[in-house]
Short mmCIF file of C-alpha atoms in Angstrom, two decimals:
data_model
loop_
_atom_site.label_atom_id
_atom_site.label_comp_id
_atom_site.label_asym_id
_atom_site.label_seq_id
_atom_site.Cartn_x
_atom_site.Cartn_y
_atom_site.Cartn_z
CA UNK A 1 -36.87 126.47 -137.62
CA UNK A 2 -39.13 129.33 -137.54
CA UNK A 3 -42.75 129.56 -135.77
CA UNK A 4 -45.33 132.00 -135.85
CA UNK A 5 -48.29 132.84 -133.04
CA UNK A 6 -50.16 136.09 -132.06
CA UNK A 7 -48.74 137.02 -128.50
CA UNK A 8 -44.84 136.09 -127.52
CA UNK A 9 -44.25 136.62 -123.70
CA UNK A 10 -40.29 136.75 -122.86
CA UNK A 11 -39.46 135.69 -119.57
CA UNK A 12 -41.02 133.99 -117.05
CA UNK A 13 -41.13 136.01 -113.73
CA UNK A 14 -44.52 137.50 -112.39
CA UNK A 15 -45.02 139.81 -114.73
CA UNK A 16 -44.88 137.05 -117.89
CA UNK A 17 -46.97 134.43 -115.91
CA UNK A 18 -49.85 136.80 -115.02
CA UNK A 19 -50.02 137.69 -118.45
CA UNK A 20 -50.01 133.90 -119.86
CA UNK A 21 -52.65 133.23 -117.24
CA UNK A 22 -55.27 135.93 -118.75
CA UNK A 23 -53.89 135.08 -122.26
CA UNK A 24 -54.81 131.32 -121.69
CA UNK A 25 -57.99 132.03 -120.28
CA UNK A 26 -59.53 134.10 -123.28
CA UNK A 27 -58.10 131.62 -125.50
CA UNK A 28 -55.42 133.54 -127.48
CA UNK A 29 -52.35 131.86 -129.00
CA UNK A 30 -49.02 133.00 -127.72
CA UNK A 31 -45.79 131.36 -126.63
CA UNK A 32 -43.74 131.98 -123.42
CA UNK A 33 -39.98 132.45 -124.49
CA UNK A 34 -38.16 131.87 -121.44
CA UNK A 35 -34.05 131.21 -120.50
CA UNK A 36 -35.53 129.30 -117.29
CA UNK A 37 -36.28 125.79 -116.60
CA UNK A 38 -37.77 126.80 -113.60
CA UNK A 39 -39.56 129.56 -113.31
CA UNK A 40 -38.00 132.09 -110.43
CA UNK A 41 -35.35 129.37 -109.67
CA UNK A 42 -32.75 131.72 -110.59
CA UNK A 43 -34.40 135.18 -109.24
CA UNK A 44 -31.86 137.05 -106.85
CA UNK A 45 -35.51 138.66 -104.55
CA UNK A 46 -35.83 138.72 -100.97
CA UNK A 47 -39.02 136.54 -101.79
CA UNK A 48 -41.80 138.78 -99.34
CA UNK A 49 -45.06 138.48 -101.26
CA UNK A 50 -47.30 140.96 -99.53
CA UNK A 51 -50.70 140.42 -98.35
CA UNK A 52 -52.62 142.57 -100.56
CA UNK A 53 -50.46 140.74 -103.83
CA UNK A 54 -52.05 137.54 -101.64
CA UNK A 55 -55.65 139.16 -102.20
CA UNK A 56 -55.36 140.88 -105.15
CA UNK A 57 -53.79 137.80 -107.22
CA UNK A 58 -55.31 134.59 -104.63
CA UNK A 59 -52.02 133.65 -104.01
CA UNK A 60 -53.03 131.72 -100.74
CA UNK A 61 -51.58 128.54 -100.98
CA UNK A 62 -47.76 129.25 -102.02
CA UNK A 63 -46.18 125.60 -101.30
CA UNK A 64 -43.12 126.05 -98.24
CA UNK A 65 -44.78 129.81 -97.45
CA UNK A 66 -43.93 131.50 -94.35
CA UNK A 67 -46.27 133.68 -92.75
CA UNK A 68 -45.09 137.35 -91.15
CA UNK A 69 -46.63 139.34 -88.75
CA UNK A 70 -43.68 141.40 -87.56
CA UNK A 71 -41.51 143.76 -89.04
CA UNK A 72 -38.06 145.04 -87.24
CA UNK A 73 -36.54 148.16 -88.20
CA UNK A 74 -33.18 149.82 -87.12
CA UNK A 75 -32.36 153.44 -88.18
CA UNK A 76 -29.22 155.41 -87.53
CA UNK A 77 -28.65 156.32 -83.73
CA UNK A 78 -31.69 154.28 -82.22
CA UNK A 79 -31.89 150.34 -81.13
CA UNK A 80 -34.33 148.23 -83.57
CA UNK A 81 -37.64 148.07 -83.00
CA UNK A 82 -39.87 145.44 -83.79
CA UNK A 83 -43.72 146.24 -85.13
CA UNK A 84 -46.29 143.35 -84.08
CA UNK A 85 -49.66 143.13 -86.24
CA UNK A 86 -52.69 141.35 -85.25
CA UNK A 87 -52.62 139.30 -88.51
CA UNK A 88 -50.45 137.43 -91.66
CA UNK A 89 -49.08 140.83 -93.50
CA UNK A 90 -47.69 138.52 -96.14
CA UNK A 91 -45.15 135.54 -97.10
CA UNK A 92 -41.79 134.99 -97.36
CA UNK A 93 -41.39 132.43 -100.29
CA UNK A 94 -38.79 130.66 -102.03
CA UNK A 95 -39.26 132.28 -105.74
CA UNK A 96 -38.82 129.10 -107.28
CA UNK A 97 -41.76 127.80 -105.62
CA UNK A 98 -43.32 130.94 -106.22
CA UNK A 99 -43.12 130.53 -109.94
CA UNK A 100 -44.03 126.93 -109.77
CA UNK A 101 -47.24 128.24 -108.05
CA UNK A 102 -47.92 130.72 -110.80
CA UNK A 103 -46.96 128.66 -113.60
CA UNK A 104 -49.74 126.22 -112.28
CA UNK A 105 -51.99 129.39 -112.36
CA UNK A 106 -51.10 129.90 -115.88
CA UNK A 107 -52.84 126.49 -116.93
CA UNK A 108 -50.58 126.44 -120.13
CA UNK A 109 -49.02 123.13 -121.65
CA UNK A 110 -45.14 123.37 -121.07
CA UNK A 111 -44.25 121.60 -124.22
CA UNK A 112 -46.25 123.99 -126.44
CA UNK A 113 -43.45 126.77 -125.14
CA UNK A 114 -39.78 127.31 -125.15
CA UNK A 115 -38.05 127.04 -122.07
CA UNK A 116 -34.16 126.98 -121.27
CA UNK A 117 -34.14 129.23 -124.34
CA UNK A 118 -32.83 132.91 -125.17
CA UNK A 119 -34.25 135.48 -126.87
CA UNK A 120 -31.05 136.96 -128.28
CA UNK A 121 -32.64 140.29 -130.33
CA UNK A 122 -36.33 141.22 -131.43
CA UNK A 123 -36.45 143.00 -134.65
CA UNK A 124 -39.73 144.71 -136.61
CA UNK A 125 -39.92 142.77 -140.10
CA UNK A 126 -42.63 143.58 -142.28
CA UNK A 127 -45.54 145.00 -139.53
CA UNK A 128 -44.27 141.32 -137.58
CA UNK A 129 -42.20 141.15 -134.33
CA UNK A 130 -39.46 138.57 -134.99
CA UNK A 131 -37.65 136.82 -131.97
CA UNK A 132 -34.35 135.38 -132.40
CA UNK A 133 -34.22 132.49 -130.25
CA UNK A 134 -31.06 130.77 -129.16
CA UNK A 135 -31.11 127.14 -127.17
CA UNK A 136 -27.93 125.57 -126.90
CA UNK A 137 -26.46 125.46 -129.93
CA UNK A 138 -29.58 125.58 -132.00
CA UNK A 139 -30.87 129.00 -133.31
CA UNK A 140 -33.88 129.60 -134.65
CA UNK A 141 -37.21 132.37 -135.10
CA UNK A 142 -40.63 133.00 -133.59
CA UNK A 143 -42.79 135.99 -134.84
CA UNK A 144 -45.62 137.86 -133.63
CA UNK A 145 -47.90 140.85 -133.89
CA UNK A 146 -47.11 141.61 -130.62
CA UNK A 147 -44.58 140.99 -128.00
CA UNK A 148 -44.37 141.41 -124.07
CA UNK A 149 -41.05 141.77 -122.99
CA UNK A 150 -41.09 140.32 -119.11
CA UNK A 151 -37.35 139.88 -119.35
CA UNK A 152 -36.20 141.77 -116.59
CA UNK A 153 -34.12 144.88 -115.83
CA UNK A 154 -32.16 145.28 -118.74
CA UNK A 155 -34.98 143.85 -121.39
CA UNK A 156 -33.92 142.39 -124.62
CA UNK A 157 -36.31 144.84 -126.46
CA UNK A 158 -33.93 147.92 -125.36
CA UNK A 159 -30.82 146.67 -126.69
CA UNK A 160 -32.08 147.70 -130.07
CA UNK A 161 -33.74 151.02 -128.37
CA UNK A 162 -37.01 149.77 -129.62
CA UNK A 163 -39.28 151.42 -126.83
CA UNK A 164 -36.87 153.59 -125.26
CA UNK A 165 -33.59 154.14 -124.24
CA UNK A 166 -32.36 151.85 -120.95
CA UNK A 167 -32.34 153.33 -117.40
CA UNK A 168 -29.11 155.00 -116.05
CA UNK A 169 -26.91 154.31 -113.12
CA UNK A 170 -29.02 156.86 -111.29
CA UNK A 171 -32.04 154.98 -111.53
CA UNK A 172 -31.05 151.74 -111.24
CA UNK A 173 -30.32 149.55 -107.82
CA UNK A 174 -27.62 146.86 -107.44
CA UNK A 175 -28.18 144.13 -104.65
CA UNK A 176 -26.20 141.73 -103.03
CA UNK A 177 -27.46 138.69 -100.98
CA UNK A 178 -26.35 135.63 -99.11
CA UNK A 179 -28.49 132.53 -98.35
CA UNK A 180 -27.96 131.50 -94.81
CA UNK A 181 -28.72 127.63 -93.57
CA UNK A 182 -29.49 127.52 -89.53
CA UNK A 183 -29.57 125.07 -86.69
CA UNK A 184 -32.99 126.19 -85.70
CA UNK A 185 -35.60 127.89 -87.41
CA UNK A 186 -35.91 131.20 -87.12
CA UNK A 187 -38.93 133.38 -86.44
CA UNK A 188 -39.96 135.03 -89.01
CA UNK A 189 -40.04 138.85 -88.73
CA UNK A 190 -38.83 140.57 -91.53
CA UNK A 191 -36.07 143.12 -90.81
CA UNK A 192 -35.32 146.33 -92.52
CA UNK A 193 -31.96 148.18 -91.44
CA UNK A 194 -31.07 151.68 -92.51
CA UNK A 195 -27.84 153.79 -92.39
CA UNK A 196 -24.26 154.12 -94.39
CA UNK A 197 -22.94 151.00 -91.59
CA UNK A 198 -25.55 148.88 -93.43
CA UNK A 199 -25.76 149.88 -97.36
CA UNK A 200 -24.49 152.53 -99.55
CA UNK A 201 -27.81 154.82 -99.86
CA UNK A 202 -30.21 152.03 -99.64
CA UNK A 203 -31.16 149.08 -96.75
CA UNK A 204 -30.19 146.22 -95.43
CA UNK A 205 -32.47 142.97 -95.27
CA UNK A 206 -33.45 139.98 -93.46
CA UNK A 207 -35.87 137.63 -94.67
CA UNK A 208 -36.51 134.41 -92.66
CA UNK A 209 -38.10 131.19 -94.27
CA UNK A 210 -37.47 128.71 -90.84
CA UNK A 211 -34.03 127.46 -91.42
CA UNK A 212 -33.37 129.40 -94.33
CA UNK A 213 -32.57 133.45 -93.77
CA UNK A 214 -31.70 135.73 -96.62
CA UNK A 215 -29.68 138.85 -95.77
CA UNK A 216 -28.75 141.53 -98.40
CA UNK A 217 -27.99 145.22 -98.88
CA UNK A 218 -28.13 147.24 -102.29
CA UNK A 219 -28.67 150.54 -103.06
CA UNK A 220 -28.26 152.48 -106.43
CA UNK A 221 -25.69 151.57 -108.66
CA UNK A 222 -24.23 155.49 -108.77
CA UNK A 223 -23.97 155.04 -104.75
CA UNK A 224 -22.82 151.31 -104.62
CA UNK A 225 -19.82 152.57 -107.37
CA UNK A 226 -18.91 155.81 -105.28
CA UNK A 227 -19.40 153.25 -101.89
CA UNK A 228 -16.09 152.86 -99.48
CA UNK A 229 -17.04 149.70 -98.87
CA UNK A 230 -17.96 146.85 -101.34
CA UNK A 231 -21.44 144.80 -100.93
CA UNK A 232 -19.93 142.01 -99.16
CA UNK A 233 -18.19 144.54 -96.80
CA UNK A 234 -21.42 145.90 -95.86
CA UNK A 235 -23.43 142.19 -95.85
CA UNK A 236 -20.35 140.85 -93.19
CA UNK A 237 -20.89 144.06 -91.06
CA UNK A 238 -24.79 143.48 -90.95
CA UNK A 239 -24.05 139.64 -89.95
CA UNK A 240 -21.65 140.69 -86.88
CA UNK A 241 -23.86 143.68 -85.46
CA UNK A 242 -26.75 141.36 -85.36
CA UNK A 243 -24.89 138.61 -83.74
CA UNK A 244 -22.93 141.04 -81.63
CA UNK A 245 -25.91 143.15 -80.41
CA UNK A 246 -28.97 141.31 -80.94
CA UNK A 247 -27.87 138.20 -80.25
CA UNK A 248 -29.19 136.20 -83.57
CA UNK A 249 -27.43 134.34 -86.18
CA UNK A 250 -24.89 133.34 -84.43
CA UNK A 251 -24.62 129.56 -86.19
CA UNK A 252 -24.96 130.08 -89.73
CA UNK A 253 -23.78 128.73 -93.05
CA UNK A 254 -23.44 130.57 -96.27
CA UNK A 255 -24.89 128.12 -98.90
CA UNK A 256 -25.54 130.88 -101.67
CA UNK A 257 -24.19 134.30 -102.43
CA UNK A 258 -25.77 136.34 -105.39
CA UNK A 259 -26.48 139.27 -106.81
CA UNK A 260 -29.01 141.58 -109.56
CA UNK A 261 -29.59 144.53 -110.58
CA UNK A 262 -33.05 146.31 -110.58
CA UNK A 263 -35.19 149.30 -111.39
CA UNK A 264 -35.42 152.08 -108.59
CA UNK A 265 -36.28 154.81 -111.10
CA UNK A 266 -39.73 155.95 -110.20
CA UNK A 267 -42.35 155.77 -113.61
CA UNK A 268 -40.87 155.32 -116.30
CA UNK A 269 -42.64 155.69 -119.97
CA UNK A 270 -42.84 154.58 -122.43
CA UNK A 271 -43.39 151.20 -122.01
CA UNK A 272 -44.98 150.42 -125.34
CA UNK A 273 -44.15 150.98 -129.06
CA UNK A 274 -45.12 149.84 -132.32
CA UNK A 275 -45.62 145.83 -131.42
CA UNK A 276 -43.92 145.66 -128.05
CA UNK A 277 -45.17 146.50 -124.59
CA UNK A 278 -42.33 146.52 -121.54
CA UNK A 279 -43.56 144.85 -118.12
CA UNK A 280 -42.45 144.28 -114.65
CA UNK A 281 -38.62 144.99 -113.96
CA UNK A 282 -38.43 145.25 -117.63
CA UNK A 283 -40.92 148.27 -117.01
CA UNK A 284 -39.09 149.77 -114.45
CA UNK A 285 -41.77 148.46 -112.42
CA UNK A 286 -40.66 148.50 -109.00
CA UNK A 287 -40.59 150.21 -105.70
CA UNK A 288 -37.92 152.97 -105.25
CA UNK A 289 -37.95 152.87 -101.86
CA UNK A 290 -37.88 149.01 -101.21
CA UNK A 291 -37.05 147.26 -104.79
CA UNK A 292 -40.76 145.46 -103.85
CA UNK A 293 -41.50 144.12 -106.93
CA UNK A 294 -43.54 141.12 -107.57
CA UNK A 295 -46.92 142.82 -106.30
CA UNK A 296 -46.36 145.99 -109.35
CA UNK A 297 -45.14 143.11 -111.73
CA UNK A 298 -48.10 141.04 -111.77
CA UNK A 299 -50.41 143.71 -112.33
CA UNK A 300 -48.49 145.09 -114.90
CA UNK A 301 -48.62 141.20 -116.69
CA UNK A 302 -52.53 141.59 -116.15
CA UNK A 303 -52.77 144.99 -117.73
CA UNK A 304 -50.27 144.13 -120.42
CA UNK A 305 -52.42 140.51 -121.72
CA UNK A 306 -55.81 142.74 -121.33
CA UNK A 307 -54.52 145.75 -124.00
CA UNK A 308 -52.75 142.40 -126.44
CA UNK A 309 -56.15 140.58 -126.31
CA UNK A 310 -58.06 143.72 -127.43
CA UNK A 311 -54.99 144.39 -130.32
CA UNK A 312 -55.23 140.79 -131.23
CA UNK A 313 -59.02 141.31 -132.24
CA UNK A 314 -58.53 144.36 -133.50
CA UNK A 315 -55.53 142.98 -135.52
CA UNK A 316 -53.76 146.80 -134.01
CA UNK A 317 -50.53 146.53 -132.91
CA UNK A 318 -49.50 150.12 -133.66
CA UNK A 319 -48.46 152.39 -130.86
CA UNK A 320 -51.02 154.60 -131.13
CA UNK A 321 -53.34 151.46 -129.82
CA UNK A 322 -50.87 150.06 -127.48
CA UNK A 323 -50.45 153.64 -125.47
CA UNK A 324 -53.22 153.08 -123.62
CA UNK A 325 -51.33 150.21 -121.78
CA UNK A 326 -49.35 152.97 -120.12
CA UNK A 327 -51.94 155.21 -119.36
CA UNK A 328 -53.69 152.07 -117.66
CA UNK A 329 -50.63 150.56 -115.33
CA UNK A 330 -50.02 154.33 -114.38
CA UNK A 331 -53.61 154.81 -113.21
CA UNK A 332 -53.19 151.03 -111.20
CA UNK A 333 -49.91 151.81 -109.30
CA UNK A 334 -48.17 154.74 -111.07
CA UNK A 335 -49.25 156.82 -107.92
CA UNK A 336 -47.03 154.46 -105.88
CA UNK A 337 -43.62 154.70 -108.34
CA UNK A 338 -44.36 158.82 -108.51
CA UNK A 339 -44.45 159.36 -104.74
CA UNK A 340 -42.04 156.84 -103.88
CA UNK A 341 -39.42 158.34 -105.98
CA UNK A 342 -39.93 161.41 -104.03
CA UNK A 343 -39.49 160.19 -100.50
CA UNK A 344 -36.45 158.02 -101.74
CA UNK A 345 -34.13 160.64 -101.51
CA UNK A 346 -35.23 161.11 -97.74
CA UNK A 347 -35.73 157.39 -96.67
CA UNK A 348 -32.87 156.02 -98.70
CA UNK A 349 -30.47 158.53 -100.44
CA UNK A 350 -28.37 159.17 -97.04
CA UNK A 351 -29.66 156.09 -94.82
CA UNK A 352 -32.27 157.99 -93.38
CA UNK A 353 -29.71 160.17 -91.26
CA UNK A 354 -31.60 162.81 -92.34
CA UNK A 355 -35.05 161.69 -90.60
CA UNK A 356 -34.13 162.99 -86.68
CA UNK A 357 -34.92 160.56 -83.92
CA UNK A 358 -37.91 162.21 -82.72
CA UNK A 359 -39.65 161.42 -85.87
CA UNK A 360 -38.70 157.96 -85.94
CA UNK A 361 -39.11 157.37 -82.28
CA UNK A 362 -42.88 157.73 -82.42
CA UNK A 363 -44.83 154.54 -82.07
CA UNK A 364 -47.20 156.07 -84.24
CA UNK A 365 -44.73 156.49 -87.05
CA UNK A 366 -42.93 153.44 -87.00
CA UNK A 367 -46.23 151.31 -87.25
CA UNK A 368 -46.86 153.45 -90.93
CA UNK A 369 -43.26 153.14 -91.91
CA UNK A 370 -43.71 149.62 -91.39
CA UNK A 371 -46.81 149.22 -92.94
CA UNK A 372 -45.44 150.58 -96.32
CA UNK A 373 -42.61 148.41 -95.79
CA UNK A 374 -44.89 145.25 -96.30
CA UNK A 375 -47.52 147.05 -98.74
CA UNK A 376 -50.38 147.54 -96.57
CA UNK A 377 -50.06 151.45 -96.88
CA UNK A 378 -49.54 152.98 -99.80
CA UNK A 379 -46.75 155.57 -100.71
CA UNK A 380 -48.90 158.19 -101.19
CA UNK A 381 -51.10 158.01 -98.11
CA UNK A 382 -47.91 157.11 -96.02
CA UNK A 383 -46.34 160.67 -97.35
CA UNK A 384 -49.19 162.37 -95.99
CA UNK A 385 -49.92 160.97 -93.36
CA UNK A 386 -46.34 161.28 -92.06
CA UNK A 387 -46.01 165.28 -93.25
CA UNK A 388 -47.40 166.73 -89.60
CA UNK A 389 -45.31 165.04 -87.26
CA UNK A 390 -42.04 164.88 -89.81
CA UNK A 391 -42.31 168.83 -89.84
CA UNK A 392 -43.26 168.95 -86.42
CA UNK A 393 -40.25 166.77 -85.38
CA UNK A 394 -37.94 169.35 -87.72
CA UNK A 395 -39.18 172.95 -85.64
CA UNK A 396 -39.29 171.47 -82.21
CA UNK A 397 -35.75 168.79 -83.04
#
């Protein structure tokens, strides 16, 4: 069996399902090739969709959505401390429910797409993009003039080195996570906690949705490797210091453990070549100092489906004409992978023992840490905004 449309769209994350949703909308043929059933149902994420994604995509009505207003933070040598805001900051969703939602968004018939199938290899035939397509035991073709790999952190497209060669262990994150089932429901303030007890050169997290908490830790794959102590080590010790100390979590079942890798790498380019452009965690497109994801991803499936509708009229799907997809993400959010690459190695690389109490102990500060935390602030404006009192804190210790 072999098939032929203009746009194919692997995956089915954020990044693919903004893209189908502008592709259906300006009435282009394409086909969503997707290993899911569900859409997200299988996503190892924290699930924190962040008020200006909300805004920015009209994400307000995410079925089984929790909203936050506080964030708690503990760094190395100081008790937690919790940061109250007058107003939702964001969700914490389930990401199956999540990609329900923007599958609905999307508008597209299910049956005219391939789901629960796997895009084994993409090769260039003849000025077409052929997909080999695997579903059960049934193997078959689907061609375009363009594809947009959405197929996450190590994207089909790369195995070939079609766009570019894959990210190292240096810039790549490994996470671990366990799904927790409570007695009661739990309020939900999401919880950042820093320092080598918690993660090797990362975080560790806690993300309420009522009676369902996820906790996990990560940190780059290099660290994680070189780590004493293996993810679950690190996971139980963040379980018994919060029910030791803080007094939470005390009566909980693991129901799930799981685990992903993920881009930390900063900007990466290119993401385009000759009848291929790269988006979301296939893009590298994600925070380096959180992993945050979903908020970059979906504007990078926006971008993406704007520069293939223009190549589908122009019939140009040569990477001269598909550059200026990168040169368009960049300008979006490129400012946010660029500076947050550069304060990783001081907010994550040693735990943040590096960042002296004085710094940290300041009101002032922790409300703009916290506020990049959930995406209010961005990276850049954080940085310098921070730079006065972090240098201030260093002279006077």
């Amino acid at each position: 069996m072999a098939s032929d449309t203009e746009i194919i769209v692997i995956g089915s994350g954020p990044a693919a399902l903004a893209a189908a949703k502008i592709l259906t909308h300006n009435g282009i043929d394409f086909q969503i090739i997707t290993e899911d059933s569900k859409p997200g149902q299988n996503k190892v994420c924290g699930g924190f969709v962040s008020g200006r994604a909300i805004d920015d995509f009209d994400l307000k009505d995410i079925p089984n959505s929790y909203p936050v207003l506080a964030v708690r933070m503990k760094f190395p040598g100081m008790d937690s401390v919790i940061v109250q805001f007058d107003e939702q900051v964001g969700v914490n969703v389930d990401r199956g429910d999540l990609g329900s939602y923007l599958l609905k968004q999307a508008d597209i018939i299910r049956s005219n797409h391939y789901f629960d199938c796997s895009v084994t290899s993409i090769e260039r035939i003849q000025r077409k993009m052929v997909c080999n397509v695997q579903s059960g035991d049934e193997k078959f073709q689907v061609s375009s003039g363009l594809v947009i790999d959405c197929s996450g952190a190590n994207p089909v497209s790369l195995k070939r080195g079609l766009v570019r060669n894959r990210l190292d262990n240096g810039q790549m994150g490994y996470a671990m996570q366990y799904h927790l089932e409570t007695d009661e429901s739990i309020p939900t303030v999401n919880d950042f906690y820093y320092g080598k007890t918690f993660s090797p050169g990362g975080y560790a997290w806690i993300f309420p949705r009522g009676q369902h908490v996820v906790v996990g830790t990560g940190g780059l794959i290099s660290r994680v490797k070189s780590a004493k102590k293996n993810l679950n080590e690190y996971l139980n010790t963040l379980l018994l210091y919060i029910s030791e100390h803080e007094n939470r979590l005390n009566d909980h079942r693991v129901i799930k453990r799981e685990a992903a890798v993920l881009p930390l790498s900063g900007p990466v380019t290119p993401n385009h070549a000759n009848g291929i452009l790269l988006a979301g965690d296939a893009g590298g497109q994600c925070s380096p100092i959180t992993g945050e994801g979903i908020h970059y991803a979906l504007f990078a499936g926006r971008i993406a489906a704007s520069v293939a509708i223009e190549a589908a009229r122009e019939k140009r799907f040569d990477d001269d004409f598909l550059k200026k997809y990168d040169k368009l993400w960049q300008k979006e959010f490129g400012s946010d992978l660029k500076w947050g690459l550069r304060l990783q190695s001081l907010f994550l690389d040693s735990g943040s023992d590096r960042m002296n109490n004085s710094f940290l102990s300041s009101k002032k500060n922790q409300r703009k840490i916290a506020e990049l935390l959930l995406g209010i602030r961005s990276v850049r404006g954080t940085i310098f905004s921070i730079i006065p009192s972090y240098v201030k804190s260093k002279l006077l210790g």
